[in-house]
Short mmCIF file of C-alpha atoms in Angstrom, two decimals:
data_model
loop_
_atom_site.label_atom_id
_atom_site.label_comp_id
_atom_site.label_asym_id
_atom_site.label_seq_id
_atom_site.Cartn_x
_atom_site.Cartn_y
_atom_site.Cartn_z
CA UNK A 1 112.94 89.09 136.94
CA UNK A 2 113.33 89.06 140.74
CA UNK A 3 114.91 85.63 140.54
CA UNK A 4 117.45 86.96 138.06
CA UNK A 5 118.31 89.78 140.48
CA UNK A 6 119.17 87.22 143.14
CA UNK A 7 121.23 85.35 140.55
CA UNK A 8 123.11 88.57 139.81
CA UNK A 9 123.69 89.09 143.53
CA UNK A 10 125.08 85.58 143.86
CA UNK A 11 127.48 86.24 140.99
CA UNK A 12 128.60 89.53 142.53
CA UNK A 13 129.26 87.84 145.88
CA UNK A 14 131.18 84.97 144.25
CA UNK A 15 133.39 87.32 142.23
CA UNK A 16 134.10 89.87 144.97
CA UNK A 17 134.55 87.55 147.98
CA UNK A 18 138.18 86.47 147.29
CA UNK A 19 139.33 90.08 146.99
CA UNK A 20 137.42 91.08 150.11
CA UNK A 21 138.98 88.23 152.12
CA UNK A 22 142.48 89.12 150.95
CA UNK A 23 142.01 92.75 151.95
CA UNK A 24 140.37 91.92 155.28
CA UNK A 25 142.25 92.19 158.57
CA UNK A 26 143.64 88.76 159.50
CA UNK A 27 141.89 87.00 162.32
CA UNK A 28 138.59 88.51 163.46
CA UNK A 29 138.17 90.70 160.38
CA UNK A 30 138.53 87.81 157.96
CA UNK A 31 136.10 85.72 159.99
CA UNK A 32 133.54 88.52 160.02
CA UNK A 33 133.81 88.96 156.26
CA UNK A 34 133.49 85.21 155.71
CA UNK A 35 130.46 84.94 157.99
CA UNK A 36 128.74 87.88 156.30
CA UNK A 37 129.43 86.39 152.88
CA UNK A 38 128.04 82.99 153.91
CA UNK A 39 124.85 84.48 155.40
CA UNK A 40 124.16 86.76 152.43
CA UNK A 41 125.08 84.08 149.92
CA UNK A 42 122.78 81.48 151.50
CA UNK A 43 119.83 83.89 151.65
CA UNK A 44 120.35 84.80 148.00
CA UNK A 45 120.76 81.16 146.99
CA UNK A 46 117.56 80.05 148.77
CA UNK A 47 115.54 82.82 147.14
CA UNK A 48 117.12 82.16 143.75
CA UNK A 49 116.48 78.42 143.84
CA UNK A 50 113.00 78.40 145.46
CA UNK A 51 111.62 81.71 144.23
CA UNK A 52 108.21 80.18 143.45
CA UNK A 53 107.96 79.11 147.06
CA UNK A 54 109.43 82.12 148.88
CA UNK A 55 108.66 84.85 146.36
CA UNK A 56 104.97 85.21 147.34
CA UNK A 57 106.06 85.54 150.99
CA UNK A 58 108.46 88.31 150.07
CA UNK A 59 105.74 90.00 148.05
CA UNK A 60 103.24 89.92 150.92
CA UNK A 61 105.73 90.85 153.67
CA UNK A 62 108.06 93.76 152.82
CA UNK A 63 109.63 93.37 156.26
CA UNK A 64 111.42 90.24 154.98
CA UNK A 65 113.19 92.33 152.36
CA UNK A 66 114.05 94.86 155.07
CA UNK A 67 115.60 92.03 157.11
CA UNK A 68 117.54 90.93 154.04
CA UNK A 69 118.83 94.49 153.67
CA UNK A 70 120.03 94.43 157.29
CA UNK A 71 121.85 91.13 156.69
CA UNK A 72 123.40 92.66 153.60
CA UNK A 73 124.68 95.52 155.71
CA UNK A 74 126.95 92.97 157.42
CA UNK A 75 128.98 92.95 154.23
CA UNK A 76 129.37 96.69 154.40
CA UNK A 77 130.41 96.66 158.03
CA UNK A 78 132.81 93.71 157.71
CA UNK A 79 134.29 94.34 154.27
CA UNK A 80 133.89 98.11 154.10
CA UNK A 81 131.87 100.36 151.82
CA UNK A 82 134.78 100.82 149.41
CA UNK A 83 134.96 97.13 148.39
CA UNK A 84 133.24 95.42 145.47
CA UNK A 85 130.94 93.60 147.91
CA UNK A 86 129.35 96.91 148.77
CA UNK A 87 127.72 96.98 145.35
CA UNK A 88 125.54 94.05 146.44
CA UNK A 89 123.48 96.59 148.38
CA UNK A 90 122.14 98.20 145.19
CA UNK A 91 120.17 95.00 144.46
CA UNK A 92 117.75 95.68 147.34
CA UNK A 93 116.17 98.88 145.88
CA UNK A 94 115.95 97.12 142.51
CA UNK A 95 114.02 94.27 144.11
CA UNK A 96 111.81 96.70 146.00
CA UNK A 97 110.94 98.50 142.76
CA UNK A 98 110.05 95.21 141.08
CA UNK A 99 107.99 93.95 143.99
CA UNK A 100 106.40 97.03 145.55
CA UNK A 101 106.34 99.69 142.78
CA UNK A 102 107.76 103.18 143.20
CA UNK A 103 106.73 103.59 146.84
CA UNK A 104 108.67 100.49 147.88
CA UNK A 105 111.59 101.54 145.70
CA UNK A 106 111.67 104.96 147.40
CA UNK A 107 111.55 103.46 150.91
CA UNK A 108 114.27 100.87 150.34
CA UNK A 109 116.49 103.21 148.32
CA UNK A 110 116.32 105.64 151.24
CA UNK A 111 117.02 102.80 153.71
CA UNK A 112 120.05 101.52 151.79
CA UNK A 113 121.38 105.03 151.27
CA UNK A 114 121.06 105.71 155.01
CA UNK A 115 122.82 102.43 155.85
CA UNK A 116 125.66 103.28 153.44
CA UNK A 117 126.11 106.74 154.88
CA UNK A 118 126.02 105.44 158.46
CA UNK A 119 128.59 102.75 157.70
CA UNK A 120 130.87 105.31 156.12
CA UNK A 121 130.51 107.62 159.10
CA UNK A 122 130.95 104.80 161.64
CA UNK A 123 134.06 103.34 160.00
CA UNK A 124 135.54 106.86 159.52
CA UNK A 125 136.07 106.49 155.79
CA UNK A 126 137.33 109.88 154.69
CA UNK A 127 136.42 110.24 151.03
CA UNK A 128 135.35 113.11 148.89
CA UNK A 129 131.66 113.91 148.76
CA UNK A 130 131.24 112.60 145.21
CA UNK A 131 132.66 109.20 146.17
CA UNK A 132 130.58 108.96 149.32
CA UNK A 133 127.39 109.66 147.36
CA UNK A 134 128.16 107.18 144.56
CA UNK A 135 126.56 104.10 146.11
CA UNK A 136 123.52 105.98 147.53
CA UNK A 137 122.99 107.46 144.09
CA UNK A 138 123.18 103.99 142.53
CA UNK A 139 120.57 102.80 145.03
CA UNK A 140 118.21 105.55 143.90
CA UNK A 141 118.86 104.77 140.24
CA UNK A 142 118.32 101.00 140.63
CA UNK A 143 115.15 101.62 142.61
CA UNK A 144 113.80 103.76 139.79
CA UNK A 145 114.85 101.09 137.29
CA UNK A 146 112.99 98.41 139.25
CA UNK A 147 109.83 100.49 139.42
CA UNK A 148 110.00 101.26 135.70
CA UNK A 149 110.56 97.60 134.83
CA UNK A 150 107.60 96.62 136.97
CA UNK A 151 105.35 99.11 135.16
CA UNK A 152 106.55 97.92 131.77
CA UNK A 153 106.04 94.25 132.64
CA UNK A 154 102.56 94.88 134.02
CA UNK A 155 101.61 96.75 130.86
CA UNK A 156 103.10 94.01 128.74
CA UNK A 157 101.18 91.40 130.73
CA UNK A 158 97.95 93.35 130.29
CA UNK A 159 98.56 93.66 126.55
CA UNK A 160 99.40 89.96 126.30
CA UNK A 161 96.25 89.02 128.21
CA UNK A 162 94.15 91.24 125.94
CA UNK A 163 95.78 89.71 122.87
CA UNK A 164 95.15 86.19 124.18
CA UNK A 165 91.53 87.03 124.89
CA UNK A 166 91.14 88.52 121.41
CA UNK A 167 92.65 85.42 119.85
CA UNK A 168 90.32 83.23 121.89
CA UNK A 169 87.32 85.23 120.74
CA UNK A 170 88.46 85.05 117.13
CA UNK A 171 88.98 81.29 117.45
CA UNK A 172 85.51 80.91 118.95
CA UNK A 173 84.01 83.03 116.18
CA UNK A 174 85.78 80.99 113.53
CA UNK A 175 84.64 77.77 115.17
CA UNK A 176 81.04 79.00 115.22
CA UNK A 177 81.27 80.08 111.58
CA UNK A 178 82.77 76.75 110.58
CA UNK A 179 80.04 74.86 112.46
CA UNK A 180 77.33 76.99 110.86
CA UNK A 181 78.79 76.27 107.42
CA UNK A 182 78.96 72.54 108.21
CA UNK A 183 75.36 72.49 109.39
CA UNK A 184 74.30 74.33 106.25
CA UNK A 185 76.06 71.71 104.11
CA UNK A 186 74.54 68.82 106.02
CA UNK A 187 71.05 70.31 105.84
CA UNK A 188 71.40 71.06 102.13
CA UNK A 189 72.71 67.62 101.26
CA UNK A 190 70.18 65.63 103.30
CA UNK A 191 67.00 67.02 104.81
CA UNK A 192 66.51 69.92 102.37
CA UNK A 193 66.64 67.72 99.31
CA UNK A 194 64.33 65.13 100.83
CA UNK A 195 61.79 67.78 101.81
CA UNK A 196 62.00 69.22 98.32
CA UNK A 197 61.10 65.78 96.98
CA UNK A 198 58.25 65.52 99.49
CA UNK A 199 56.89 68.84 98.21
CA UNK A 200 57.00 67.69 94.60
CA UNK A 201 55.24 64.40 95.34
CA UNK A 202 52.68 66.18 97.52
CA UNK A 203 51.91 68.56 94.64
CA UNK A 204 51.33 65.58 92.38
CA UNK A 205 49.13 63.97 95.02
CA UNK A 206 47.07 67.13 95.33
CA UNK A 207 46.58 67.29 91.56
CA UNK A 208 45.57 63.63 91.42
CA UNK A 209 43.09 64.05 94.28
CA UNK A 210 41.58 67.16 92.63
CA UNK A 211 40.71 65.31 89.42
CA UNK A 212 37.10 64.76 88.51
CA UNK A 213 35.45 61.64 89.96
CA UNK A 214 35.44 59.84 86.64
CA UNK A 215 39.21 60.39 86.24
CA UNK A 216 40.28 59.49 89.78
CA UNK A 217 42.97 56.82 89.92
CA UNK A 218 43.01 55.25 93.41
CA UNK A 219 46.15 53.26 92.60
CA UNK A 220 48.05 56.42 91.57
CA UNK A 221 46.84 58.29 94.64
CA UNK A 222 47.88 55.38 96.87
CA UNK A 223 51.30 55.25 95.21
CA UNK A 224 51.85 59.00 95.61
CA UNK A 225 50.70 58.89 99.23
CA UNK A 226 53.18 56.09 99.91
CA UNK A 227 55.94 58.16 98.28
CA UNK A 228 55.08 61.11 100.52
CA UNK A 229 55.08 58.88 103.60
CA UNK A 230 58.39 57.24 102.67
CA UNK A 231 60.00 60.58 101.92
CA UNK A 232 58.79 62.02 105.21
CA UNK A 233 60.19 59.03 107.08
CA UNK A 234 63.47 59.44 105.21
CA UNK A 235 63.60 63.14 106.20
CA UNK A 236 62.99 62.20 109.83
CA UNK A 237 65.74 59.58 109.66
CA UNK A 238 68.14 62.08 108.10
CA UNK A 239 67.34 64.61 110.81
CA UNK A 240 67.99 61.97 113.45
CA UNK A 241 71.27 61.00 111.78
CA UNK A 242 72.28 64.65 111.65
CA UNK A 243 71.59 65.09 115.37
CA UNK A 244 73.45 61.87 116.13
CA UNK A 245 76.43 63.07 114.11
CA UNK A 246 76.44 66.37 116.02
CA UNK A 247 76.62 64.56 119.35
CA UNK A 248 78.92 61.75 118.26
CA UNK A 249 82.51 61.59 119.41
CA UNK A 250 85.19 61.51 116.69
CA UNK A 251 86.15 57.97 115.74
CA UNK A 252 89.27 56.60 114.15
CA UNK A 253 87.58 53.92 112.03
CA UNK A 254 89.04 53.41 108.54
CA UNK A 255 86.27 52.01 106.32
CA UNK A 256 86.96 51.18 102.68
CA UNK A 257 85.45 54.01 100.66
CA UNK A 258 85.27 52.20 97.29
CA UNK A 259 82.38 49.78 98.07
CA UNK A 260 80.43 52.71 99.48
CA UNK A 261 81.00 54.68 96.26
CA UNK A 262 79.76 51.72 94.25
CA UNK A 263 76.66 51.40 96.47
CA UNK A 264 76.00 55.14 96.18
CA UNK A 265 76.15 54.89 92.39
CA UNK A 266 73.82 51.90 92.32
CA UNK A 267 71.29 53.61 94.62
CA UNK A 268 71.37 56.75 92.44
CA UNK A 269 70.57 54.71 89.34
CA UNK A 270 67.67 52.91 91.03
CA UNK A 271 66.15 56.17 92.31
CA UNK A 272 66.52 58.34 89.23
CA UNK A 273 66.66 55.81 86.37
CA UNK A 274 69.68 57.73 85.02
CA UNK A 275 72.22 55.20 83.64
CA UNK A 276 75.29 55.45 85.83
CA UNK A 277 78.50 53.45 85.63
CA UNK A 278 81.13 52.95 88.30
CA UNK A 279 84.75 52.02 87.70
CA UNK A 280 87.25 51.71 90.52
CA UNK A 281 90.30 49.73 91.63
CA UNK A 282 89.97 46.37 93.31
CA UNK A 283 92.40 47.19 96.12
CA UNK A 284 90.70 48.68 99.19
CA UNK A 285 91.26 52.34 100.05
CA UNK A 286 90.76 52.76 103.81
CA UNK A 287 90.15 56.33 104.97
CA UNK A 288 89.20 57.94 108.29
CA UNK A 289 85.46 57.89 108.88
CA UNK A 290 85.14 61.68 108.71
CA UNK A 291 87.02 61.81 105.40
CA UNK A 292 84.87 59.02 103.98
CA UNK A 293 81.69 60.90 104.90
CA UNK A 294 82.88 64.07 103.23
CA UNK A 295 83.97 62.27 100.06
CA UNK A 296 80.66 60.40 99.77
CA UNK A 297 78.75 63.64 100.33
CA UNK A 298 80.70 65.30 97.50
CA UNK A 299 79.94 62.38 95.18
CA UNK A 300 76.24 62.37 96.17
CA UNK A 301 75.95 66.12 95.54
CA UNK A 302 77.63 65.79 92.14
CA UNK A 303 75.22 62.99 91.16
CA UNK A 304 72.17 64.96 92.31
CA UNK A 305 73.33 68.02 90.38
CA UNK A 306 73.74 65.90 87.25
CA UNK A 307 70.16 64.69 87.61
CA UNK A 308 68.32 67.80 88.79
CA UNK A 309 70.19 70.65 87.12
CA UNK A 310 72.20 69.24 84.22
CA UNK A 311 69.40 66.91 83.00
CA UNK A 312 72.05 64.31 82.24
CA UNK A 313 71.26 61.05 80.44
CA UNK A 314 74.52 59.33 81.40
CA UNK A 315 76.83 59.68 84.39
CA UNK A 316 80.23 58.02 84.84
CA UNK A 317 81.86 57.65 88.25
CA UNK A 318 85.54 56.71 88.21
CA UNK A 319 87.96 56.18 91.08
CA UNK A 320 91.70 55.66 90.76
CA UNK A 321 94.63 55.58 93.15
CA UNK A 322 98.24 56.66 93.01
CA UNK A 323 100.85 56.01 95.71
CA UNK A 324 99.88 59.31 97.36
CA UNK A 325 96.36 60.27 96.22
CA UNK A 326 92.85 59.03 95.56
CA UNK A 327 91.33 60.48 92.39
CA UNK A 328 87.55 60.62 92.04
CA UNK A 329 85.82 61.85 88.88
CA UNK A 330 82.07 62.28 88.26
CA UNK A 331 81.36 63.05 84.59
CA UNK A 332 77.90 63.66 83.09
CA UNK A 333 76.66 64.53 79.60
CA UNK A 334 74.28 67.27 80.74
CA UNK A 335 74.14 70.91 79.77
CA UNK A 336 76.88 71.96 82.18
CA UNK A 337 77.38 75.18 84.08
CA UNK A 338 76.88 78.59 82.49
CA UNK A 339 80.03 80.33 81.31
CA UNK A 340 81.92 82.49 83.84
CA UNK A 341 80.00 81.00 86.79
CA UNK A 342 81.74 81.48 90.15
CA UNK A 343 81.08 80.01 93.57
CA UNK A 344 80.23 83.48 94.89
CA UNK A 345 77.55 83.87 92.20
CA UNK A 346 76.09 80.48 93.08
CA UNK A 347 76.01 81.33 96.79
CA UNK A 348 74.30 84.67 96.22
CA UNK A 349 71.67 83.03 94.01
CA UNK A 350 70.87 80.38 96.63
CA UNK A 351 72.69 77.43 94.94
CA UNK A 352 74.82 76.15 97.78
CA UNK A 353 75.59 72.66 96.45
CA UNK A 354 78.84 73.41 94.64
CA UNK A 355 79.90 75.76 97.44
CA UNK A 356 79.31 72.98 99.96
CA UNK A 357 81.31 70.54 97.83
CA UNK A 358 84.25 72.93 97.80
CA UNK A 359 84.06 73.44 101.58
CA UNK A 360 83.86 69.69 102.19
CA UNK A 361 86.92 69.09 100.03
CA UNK A 362 88.87 71.80 101.84
CA UNK A 363 87.92 70.35 105.24
CA UNK A 364 89.73 67.07 104.46
CA UNK A 365 92.65 68.59 102.56
CA UNK A 366 91.39 67.59 99.11
CA UNK A 367 91.44 69.63 95.92
CA UNK A 368 88.32 69.85 93.77
CA UNK A 369 88.09 71.01 90.16
CA UNK A 370 84.99 71.70 88.07
CA UNK A 371 84.91 71.80 84.28
CA UNK A 372 81.99 72.14 81.89
CA UNK A 373 83.37 71.68 78.39
CA UNK A 374 81.10 68.74 77.49
CA UNK A 375 78.71 68.23 80.33
CA UNK A 376 80.09 68.71 83.82
CA UNK A 377 83.11 67.00 85.30
CA UNK A 378 83.83 67.06 89.03
CA UNK A 379 87.36 65.95 89.88
CA UNK A 380 88.48 65.39 93.48
CA UNK A 381 92.10 64.76 94.40
CA UNK A 382 92.44 63.49 97.99
CA UNK A 383 95.82 62.88 99.68
CA UNK A 384 96.00 59.40 101.18
CA UNK A 385 96.97 59.08 104.86
#
């Protein structure tokens, strides 16, 4: 704002100088007007161009603005208080109000008014009282305007700072919430399921060990103990992978997702003995590593739900591509979801799998649809990069 005031003063000087020179007394008078114009113009130009450099000095040292006001008085003395150049003097109280608040505005408005009145008295300009008080009154008005603008800008800056801080806090809160949701998904889809399996096998081991001596089966106990040990190791590995993923930097790798889908399907069949087929295109579908992880997690969750909850006897995994999208469908012949089931109901009842699938799809810009007409069908539509 102060820089714009100096720009306005430069414009005023440029517009009024030709008229002032024409009306000046030839010889010494014209030279005095020209010299005053050059001095005032150069000061204004330096402050306008390098305000970032000289502005802090002007803010810390009000005496510099007082010196500028004295240089500006040269225009009044040389050109006269009744010329257009005299209106340059009203810029000083405006600057003082912007820089030094109402106290500075009052001091410099009084100073400029006194200078104007002294110049009029010295040069013996005989005007009516209303005309002689016009410029001093404008100095008072511009000083009040500068002080008011300063107050408004400070309040606006405070409000803007508060708004920025509020937005930062909201962004941090949203980031924390998103990270908590991601951790919940990762825990549900990896460590929680493995530990649930460990608990089931451990229950079976306890029952086998509690059998009567004549019905003890050492081979069965050994097998169940090995299952518990393997599951515990798998849980530890999943926890380590989760921690590694939390500390890992984002990568731009583009692995082909289709072979990984096929391997996921094959591993599911070998673990659960549920017949599962995979059908996908031969052409590779490279995706960012983060997108691939989310898509595989969705497919793994859908397969686990088909086995644990739907009691499916057949699962079909199909992948297809269009010029713009990758379509993934997991269809089972299980009992499906209850009618009128919503994600909110599942979350309140502690079933976070489908909710996590929906959040994973949203995180990579995919659309997921669930249907349970005959069995359960999970359909994912992912835009290709």
